C-alpha cells in the first residue's frame, strides 16, 4: 500500500497528489510515468511523474478528474492509501544542453512539465514555458513553473490571464519572429500536442510530445498502447511516452483513445454521487 | 481388491463437466473433477508397468505409478504429497499440461484402449489435499544467509522460489503486475484454471517464507546489476516469460477493435473485466469476433469472447490436425459453439471512418510441400480473397520474449530471437550468479517445461550459493 502524504485541489478538477513511494522516487527521471490502481478492483491508470523528492521518498502526481478511475483517486485524502503503484515506467526524456527549450503545457501538462523544466534548466538550457488554460482559475503551479523557467508565458482562451489564445500561438509567433527554439516539448491534450507538431513543422524544430494512449499493464505485455510513429508500430509504454510530433499518426491515436468511451460513460453514470464539475472541456 | 477385476474392461472415466449451453454463460470452471469413486476406478486401469513410459515422458518425471497406486488404495493425501516431491503445482499442471503429448501419450494402455487419465488423477489428488486444507509445511533446511532475487512470478519463478526456500535460502520474488502467477493469472481464463488455485499455491510459498514484492519492474525499479551489486542479492533468477505480443503486420491492425490476445485476456482475467461494473475495467464485449491463431491462446481468447456474448470464429491458416492447441481445448471450444475457418489467412482489417473494425479480408490456403518443421506449408490460393464482417479481431499468433530485462542488462547474452541464453544443464546465463528459465529462455512453451527449467536452475543455484560456482556445466 502506498500512502497519500498530501493532497490538494490546485485548480477545479485538478489535484496535486503526493504519495510515499521511496523506490519510485529514487529512480524517477523526467518524462516517466507511473501506473496507479486505487484498490484491488480498480483499473490500472497511467499518470506522469511531475515531481519527486528522493530524500523524503515521495512522488507528486497531478491528476485531472475525467472519469471513474481518476475520480476514485482524487476522492482520497492525505492518510489514505492506494493499493498499487508501479513505476517509474517509460523511457526518460533526453535531457541535454540543447540551447533554448520551449515547453508547451495544457491541462495536466502544467504539472507534467514541471520536472522537465527543472531538469532542462539544470542541464544549462534556457527554458521557455508556455502554459495554456481556458480561463485564469485553471492556471496552477504558477510559482513553481516560474521558478523553474527563464521565461514563463501564461495564456488563456478567454483572455482572463496572460496572453489571449493558445500556447501554440505564442510558440508560433516566437518562431515567426525569428526567435531560435532548439527543441519544443508539448504535454497536454492530444489536440494541443497535434497542433504543436503542425506549428513547428515548417520551422523544422524538433518537437516531442507525450502520447497518452489507453494503457493496461504499462510494461509492454499487452499492446493496448500501440501508436503509429513514422509508419512503425510502437508501444507507448516502453518505447515512449515521448515521440516526435512530426512522425505521429494523429488521426489513429485520436480515435483509439475513445475506444472505451461507451463503457466509461456507463461507469460514471453508475457511480456519480456528486454533480460532475467540468474543467475546461478537454480530455487529457 | 484390484486384482479381482479385469482392468482392461474398465473404460476411461469421463470427467463430469458443465453442459456447454450453461457454461458459455459463466466463467466457472468447466470440468468438475473426479469424485473419489471415479478417481479410484480410473486409477485401477493402470497396470503398473515395470518400466513406466509415462514417467519418462513427463518433463519433470513425476513418479506416476507410485501416486496412482496410492489413489488405488484410497490414500489420496499421500498421493498428493508424492506428486509434490516432483511438481510444486499439481493442481495447475493437472489442468493445463498437454498430457496427450506427454505422460498419457506414452501410456501403454493407450496402445489398444484409451490411456489412463493421469492428468485428471493428478488434479484430483491436488484438489483433494487443498479442499481438506491438508497442505503441510515441510521442514526447511537451516538458513544459509544467502539472498536470492527471483524476477517474475510465473511458473518458472515460483518453482525456483519454492525449491530454494526449502534449501534454506532467503528468497524475494519481484513481479511487475499486481498479483503473482504470470500467465496462470493474466492469460489462462478462470473457466480453465480458477485463480483461487494459483492463489493457494502462492500462499503456500508465502508460508514457506518466500517474500513477494509486487508492482516492481526489474529493469526500471532496479536492474539485474543493481540487485547483485547494490541490493545484496547473491544470485538472481530471470523468469520474465514471453509476454511480448506478436502482430500480423497487416494493414488495419491498429484499428479500434483489434486486440492482442494478451490485452483481451488480461482485461478479462487479471482485471476481472467480466465482473464489470463491480470491477472498474470495462470488458471487451462485442458481437462478431474473429480470433487469429490455432494455439491454446487462441482457444482461450475465443472461449472468453463467447462468454462475453460474442459470435466467435477462429481463423487459422493450417488444417485442424496441425493446430498447436491441446485437443481437449479445441474440443471444448467446438462444443461451446466457436466456429472454425481453417486453411484461411487474414490479409487486412477493414474499418470505417472512425477507425473502428468492420471486417477482415482473408484468403484461402491450401497445403503445399512440407517445410523444415515437417508440416505441410500453407500456401495462398490465388484470387480466393473474401471478407468476413466483424467488429472485433483478436490476434493470438504468439508471444515473444519480454525485452525489458535484456535491454537493461547489456552483459546478458541474448539469442537472435530475443531469448536469454542459458546453459541447459545449469540454466546459468552469461553472467555468473544470474540464472534464467521458462519462456524467456525457451520462447513461448508450456507451464511444465517452465517449471522443469526452474527446477534445474534451483539445483545449480543452490550449488552456486554454497560453493560460489555451479557444478560442472559441460559448457
Ligand atoms: C503516459 C501517460 C501519462 C499520463 N499522465 C497523466 C497525468 O499526469 N495526469 C492526468 O490527469 N492524466 C494523465 N494521463 C491520462 C490518464 O491516464 C487518463 O485520463 C485516465 O485514464 C483517465 O481515467 P478515468 O477512468 O478517470 O477516465 P475515463 O472515463 O476512463 O476516460 C477518460 C479518457 O481517458 C482515456 N482513458 C481511459 N483509460 C485509459 C488508460 N488506462 N490509459 C490512458 N487513457 C485512458 C479514455 O479513452 C478517455 O478519453 C496520462 C496518460 C498516459 C498514457
Ligand atoms: C493464454 C495462454 C494460454 C496458455 N495455455 C497453456 C496450457 O494450457 N498449458 C500449458 O502448459 N501452457 C500454456 N500456456 C503457456 C504457459 O502459460 C507458459 O509457457 C508459462 O506460463 C511460462 O512460464 P514463465 O514462468 O516462463 O513465464 P510467465 O508465466 O510469462 O511469467 C512471467 C512473469 O514475469 C513477470 N515479468 C516480466 N517482466 C518482468 C520484469 N521486468 N520485472 C518483474 N516481473 C516481470 C510477468 O509479469 C509475469 O508475471 C499458455 C499461455 C498463454 C498466454
Ligand atoms: S500498456 Fe500494455 S503494452 Fe503498453
Short mmCIF file of C-alpha atoms in Angstrom, two decimals, chain B residues 194-473:
data_model
loop_
_atom_site.label_atom_id
_atom_site.label_comp_id
_atom_site.label_asym_id
_atom_site.label_seq_id
_atom_site.Cartn_x
_atom_site.Cartn_y
_atom_site.Cartn_z
CA UNK B 194 -9.58 -20.98 -11.27
CA UNK B 195 -7.44 -18.18 -9.90
CA UNK B 196 -8.14 -19.39 -6.38
CA UNK B 197 -5.83 -22.34 -7.13
CA UNK B 198 -2.97 -20.11 -8.19
CA UNK B 199 -3.51 -18.00 -5.06
CA UNK B 200 -3.43 -21.12 -2.89
CA UNK B 201 -0.10 -22.16 -4.41
CA UNK B 202 1.33 -18.70 -3.86
CA UNK B 203 0.05 -18.66 -0.26
CA UNK B 204 1.85 -21.91 0.30
CA UNK B 205 5.11 -20.31 -0.85
CA UNK B 206 4.44 -17.34 1.43
CA UNK B 207 4.01 -19.75 4.34
CA UNK B 208 7.36 -21.27 3.47
CA UNK B 209 8.82 -17.80 3.86
CA UNK B 210 9.12 -16.58 0.27
CA UNK B 211 8.72 -12.81 0.08
CA UNK B 212 6.74 -11.31 -2.77
CA UNK B 213 7.29 -7.77 -3.96
CA UNK B 214 4.57 -6.82 -6.40
CA UNK B 215 4.39 -3.78 -8.69
CA UNK B 216 8.14 -3.99 -9.14
CA UNK B 217 9.52 -3.85 -12.67
CA UNK B 218 13.07 -5.11 -12.88
CA UNK B 219 14.88 -3.04 -15.48
CA UNK B 220 13.09 0.07 -14.26
CA UNK B 221 12.99 -0.11 -10.45
CA UNK B 222 16.37 -1.81 -10.37
CA UNK B 223 18.47 -3.56 -12.93
CA UNK B 224 19.87 -7.06 -12.55
CA UNK B 225 23.28 -5.49 -11.89
CA UNK B 226 21.87 -3.35 -9.10
CA UNK B 227 20.16 -6.33 -7.49
CA UNK B 228 23.55 -8.03 -7.31
CA UNK B 229 25.88 -5.13 -6.58
CA UNK B 230 23.79 -2.71 -4.56
CA UNK B 231 20.91 -4.61 -3.09
CA UNK B 232 22.86 -7.52 -1.73
CA UNK B 233 21.40 -10.47 -3.61
CA UNK B 234 23.84 -13.34 -4.03
CA UNK B 235 22.09 -14.78 -7.08
CA UNK B 236 19.30 -13.82 -9.45
CA UNK B 237 16.82 -15.91 -11.42
CA UNK B 238 15.22 -14.36 -14.51
CA UNK B 239 11.79 -15.84 -15.23
CA UNK B 240 10.17 -12.96 -17.07
CA UNK B 241 8.34 -15.08 -19.63
CA UNK B 242 7.35 -14.45 -23.22
CA UNK B 243 4.97 -11.58 -22.78
CA UNK B 244 5.51 -9.51 -25.89
CA UNK B 245 2.59 -9.92 -28.27
CA UNK B 246 3.28 -10.60 -31.94
CA UNK B 247 1.10 -8.92 -34.53
CA UNK B 248 0.45 -9.96 -38.14
CA UNK B 249 1.80 -6.72 -39.53
CA UNK B 250 -1.09 -6.45 -41.90
CA UNK B 251 -2.89 -3.24 -42.89
CA UNK B 252 -5.57 -2.10 -40.48
CA UNK B 253 -4.09 -3.81 -37.46
CA UNK B 254 -4.18 -0.68 -35.30
CA UNK B 255 -7.88 -0.08 -35.89
CA UNK B 256 -10.12 0.10 -32.84
CA UNK B 257 -11.38 -3.38 -32.20
CA UNK B 258 -8.12 -5.19 -32.93
CA UNK B 259 -6.57 -6.57 -29.75
CA UNK B 260 -3.65 -8.73 -28.89
CA UNK B 261 -4.78 -11.87 -27.07
CA UNK B 262 -2.71 -10.61 -24.13
CA UNK B 263 -4.73 -7.44 -23.85
CA UNK B 264 -8.02 -9.25 -24.31
CA UNK B 265 -7.22 -11.95 -21.79
CA UNK B 266 -5.53 -9.66 -19.26
CA UNK B 267 -8.57 -7.42 -19.16
CA UNK B 268 -10.83 -10.40 -18.63
CA UNK B 269 -8.71 -12.45 -16.21
CA UNK B 270 -6.37 -10.28 -14.23
CA UNK B 271 -8.54 -7.18 -14.24
CA UNK B 272 -11.78 -9.20 -13.90
CA UNK B 273 -13.46 -7.19 -16.62
CA UNK B 274 -16.17 -9.85 -16.88
CA UNK B 275 -17.34 -8.68 -13.47
CA UNK B 276 -17.65 -5.05 -14.66
CA UNK B 277 -19.07 -2.86 -13.18
CA UNK B 278 -18.15 -4.48 -9.86
CA UNK B 279 -14.61 -4.17 -11.15
CA UNK B 280 -13.68 -0.93 -12.89
CA UNK B 281 -12.07 -2.28 -16.05
CA UNK B 282 -14.62 -2.48 -18.87
CA UNK B 283 -14.72 -5.79 -20.75
CA UNK B 284 -14.40 -6.02 -24.49
CA UNK B 285 -17.90 -7.15 -25.26
CA UNK B 286 -18.58 -7.31 -28.98
CA UNK B 287 -20.94 -9.09 -31.30
CA UNK B 288 -18.84 -10.58 -34.06
CA UNK B 289 -15.37 -11.69 -33.16
CA UNK B 290 -12.58 -13.36 -35.11
CA UNK B 291 -9.61 -14.88 -33.35
CA UNK B 292 -6.48 -15.38 -35.45
CA UNK B 293 -4.38 -18.39 -34.48
CA UNK B 294 -4.68 -22.05 -33.55
CA UNK B 295 -2.96 -22.46 -30.20
CA UNK B 296 -4.12 -22.51 -26.60
CA UNK B 297 -4.04 -18.75 -26.53
CA UNK B 298 -6.44 -18.58 -29.47
CA UNK B 299 -8.80 -21.10 -27.85
CA UNK B 300 -8.76 -19.19 -24.56
CA UNK B 301 -9.49 -15.91 -26.33
CA UNK B 302 -12.30 -17.45 -28.37
CA UNK B 303 -13.95 -19.09 -25.38
CA UNK B 304 -13.65 -15.88 -23.37
CA UNK B 305 -15.25 -13.91 -26.21
CA UNK B 306 -18.12 -16.42 -26.31
CA UNK B 307 -18.75 -15.92 -22.63
CA UNK B 308 -18.81 -12.17 -23.15
CA UNK B 309 -21.63 -12.70 -25.61
CA UNK B 310 -19.88 -12.80 -28.95
CA UNK B 311 -20.34 -14.83 -32.10
CA UNK B 312 -16.82 -16.20 -32.48
CA UNK B 313 -14.81 -17.60 -35.37
CA UNK B 314 -11.28 -18.95 -35.22
CA UNK B 315 -9.27 -18.14 -38.34
CA UNK B 316 -6.29 -20.46 -38.73
CA UNK B 317 -4.04 -20.82 -41.73
CA UNK B 318 -3.33 -24.54 -41.48
CA UNK B 319 -5.55 -27.61 -41.07
CA UNK B 320 -7.14 -28.85 -37.89
CA UNK B 321 -4.59 -31.62 -37.24
CA UNK B 322 -1.89 -29.01 -37.30
CA UNK B 323 -3.40 -26.82 -34.61
CA UNK B 324 -0.96 -26.49 -31.74
CA UNK B 325 -3.74 -26.18 -29.15
CA UNK B 326 -4.48 -29.04 -26.80
CA UNK B 327 -7.06 -31.42 -28.27
CA UNK B 328 -9.28 -31.01 -25.22
CA UNK B 329 -9.34 -27.25 -25.66
CA UNK B 330 -10.28 -27.43 -29.34
CA UNK B 331 -12.98 -29.89 -28.43
CA UNK B 332 -14.34 -27.65 -25.66
CA UNK B 333 -14.33 -24.63 -27.95
CA UNK B 334 -16.22 -26.53 -30.60
CA UNK B 335 -18.82 -27.85 -28.15
CA UNK B 336 -19.42 -24.34 -26.93
CA UNK B 337 -20.09 -23.04 -30.41
CA UNK B 338 -16.84 -21.49 -31.62
CA UNK B 339 -16.73 -21.66 -35.42
CA UNK B 340 -13.56 -22.63 -37.25
CA UNK B 341 -12.34 -21.24 -40.54
CA UNK B 342 -9.37 -23.45 -41.23
CA UNK B 343 -6.87 -23.04 -44.06
CA UNK B 344 -7.64 -19.36 -44.03
CA UNK B 345 -5.27 -16.46 -43.51
CA UNK B 346 -6.19 -12.83 -42.85
CA UNK B 347 -4.73 -10.26 -45.20
CA UNK B 348 -6.08 -6.99 -43.83
CA UNK B 349 -8.51 -5.49 -41.38
CA UNK B 350 -11.15 -3.15 -42.71
CA UNK B 351 -12.53 -0.18 -40.81
CA UNK B 352 -14.91 2.75 -41.01
CA UNK B 353 -14.18 6.46 -40.87
CA UNK B 354 -13.90 6.39 -37.08
CA UNK B 355 -11.22 3.71 -37.35
CA UNK B 356 -13.49 1.02 -36.00
CA UNK B 357 -13.25 -2.51 -37.33
CA UNK B 358 -15.96 -3.51 -39.78
CA UNK B 359 -14.49 -6.63 -41.29
CA UNK B 360 -11.46 -8.66 -42.20
CA UNK B 361 -10.27 -9.71 -45.60
CA UNK B 362 -8.97 -13.28 -45.69
CA UNK B 363 -7.51 -15.58 -48.28
CA UNK B 364 -8.00 -19.33 -48.52
CA UNK B 365 -4.94 -21.52 -48.18
CA UNK B 366 -4.01 -24.99 -49.37
CA UNK B 367 -1.35 -27.31 -48.05
CA UNK B 368 1.79 -27.45 -50.13
CA UNK B 369 5.10 -29.23 -49.68
CA UNK B 370 6.37 -29.96 -46.15
CA UNK B 371 8.57 -27.19 -44.70
CA UNK B 372 11.58 -27.51 -42.34
CA UNK B 373 9.21 -28.28 -39.46
CA UNK B 374 7.89 -31.27 -41.41
CA UNK B 375 4.43 -29.74 -41.55
CA UNK B 376 2.92 -29.10 -44.94
CA UNK B 377 3.28 -25.44 -45.66
CA UNK B 378 0.09 -23.46 -46.24
CA UNK B 379 0.12 -21.51 -49.48
CA UNK B 380 -2.45 -18.90 -50.52
CA UNK B 381 -4.95 -19.83 -53.24
CA UNK B 382 -4.81 -17.10 -55.85
CA UNK B 383 -7.94 -15.00 -56.15
CA UNK B 384 -9.72 -16.63 -53.20
CA UNK B 385 -9.98 -13.48 -51.10
CA UNK B 386 -13.20 -12.90 -49.22
CA UNK B 387 -14.41 -10.64 -46.43
CA UNK B 388 -15.82 -11.62 -43.04
CA UNK B 389 -17.92 -8.95 -41.36
CA UNK B 390 -16.79 -8.30 -37.82
CA UNK B 391 -16.41 -5.75 -35.10
CA UNK B 392 -13.53 -7.36 -33.22
CA UNK B 393 -10.30 -9.10 -34.13
CA UNK B 394 -8.12 -10.83 -31.55
CA UNK B 395 -4.58 -11.59 -32.67
CA UNK B 396 -3.30 -14.76 -30.99
CA UNK B 397 -0.36 -15.72 -33.16
CA UNK B 398 2.23 -15.96 -30.43
CA UNK B 399 4.32 -14.11 -27.93
CA UNK B 400 7.95 -13.16 -28.00
CA UNK B 401 10.32 -12.87 -25.04
CA UNK B 402 9.84 -9.78 -22.92
CA UNK B 403 12.77 -7.49 -23.87
CA UNK B 404 12.93 -5.20 -20.83
CA UNK B 405 15.46 -7.14 -18.77
CA UNK B 406 17.81 -7.94 -21.69
CA UNK B 407 17.60 -4.30 -22.82
CA UNK B 408 18.68 -3.06 -19.43
CA UNK B 409 21.33 -5.74 -18.85
CA UNK B 410 23.92 -5.24 -21.58
CA UNK B 411 26.18 -8.12 -20.45
CA UNK B 412 23.35 -10.63 -20.74
CA UNK B 413 23.75 -12.81 -23.81
CA UNK B 414 20.59 -12.98 -25.92
CA UNK B 415 19.81 -15.08 -29.00
CA UNK B 416 18.63 -13.62 -32.27
CA UNK B 417 15.07 -14.48 -31.22
CA UNK B 418 15.47 -12.36 -28.12
CA UNK B 419 15.58 -15.30 -25.72
CA UNK B 420 18.10 -15.27 -22.89
CA UNK B 421 20.91 -17.75 -23.49
CA UNK B 422 21.34 -20.19 -20.60
CA UNK B 423 23.32 -23.40 -20.24
CA UNK B 424 20.67 -26.14 -20.46
CA UNK B 425 22.41 -28.19 -17.77
CA UNK B 426 22.55 -25.43 -15.18
CA UNK B 427 20.39 -22.61 -16.56
CA UNK B 428 23.22 -20.19 -15.77
CA UNK B 429 23.37 -17.21 -18.14
CA UNK B 430 26.41 -15.41 -19.47
CA UNK B 431 26.59 -13.56 -16.14
CA UNK B 432 27.88 -15.65 -13.23
CA UNK B 433 25.27 -15.91 -10.50
CA UNK B 434 22.46 -14.99 -12.87
CA UNK B 435 20.22 -17.85 -13.96
CA UNK B 436 17.19 -17.93 -16.22
CA UNK B 437 14.41 -20.31 -17.21
CA UNK B 438 10.92 -20.67 -18.61
CA UNK B 439 9.57 -18.88 -21.64
CA UNK B 440 12.28 -16.19 -21.52
CA UNK B 441 14.79 -18.95 -22.35
CA UNK B 442 12.76 -21.40 -24.43
CA UNK B 443 10.39 -18.99 -26.15
CA UNK B 444 6.66 -19.44 -25.57
CA UNK B 445 6.33 -23.05 -24.33
CA UNK B 446 4.39 -24.74 -21.53
CA UNK B 447 3.88 -24.49 -17.80
CA UNK B 448 5.56 -27.78 -17.06
CA UNK B 449 8.62 -27.01 -19.21
CA UNK B 450 8.98 -23.66 -17.46
CA UNK B 451 8.81 -25.45 -14.13
CA UNK B 452 11.28 -28.09 -15.27
CA UNK B 453 13.81 -25.41 -16.15
CA UNK B 454 13.10 -23.66 -12.86
CA UNK B 455 13.91 -26.86 -11.03
CA UNK B 456 17.25 -27.28 -12.85
CA UNK B 457 18.09 -23.66 -12.14
CA UNK B 458 17.24 -24.03 -8.45
CA UNK B 459 19.53 -27.01 -8.13
CA UNK B 460 22.51 -25.28 -9.69
CA UNK B 461 21.75 -22.03 -7.87
CA UNK B 462 21.92 -23.92 -4.60
CA UNK B 463 25.34 -25.25 -5.57
CA UNK B 464 26.41 -21.79 -6.65
CA UNK B 465 25.25 -20.22 -3.39
CA UNK B 466 27.06 -22.81 -1.31
CA UNK B 467 30.27 -23.12 -3.32
CA UNK B 468 30.47 -19.89 -5.26
CA UNK B 469 30.34 -21.75 -8.56
CA UNK B 470 27.96 -24.06 -10.36
CA UNK B 471 28.77 -27.72 -10.67
CA UNK B 472 30.43 -28.99 -13.84
CA UNK B 473 28.28 -27.45 -16.53
#
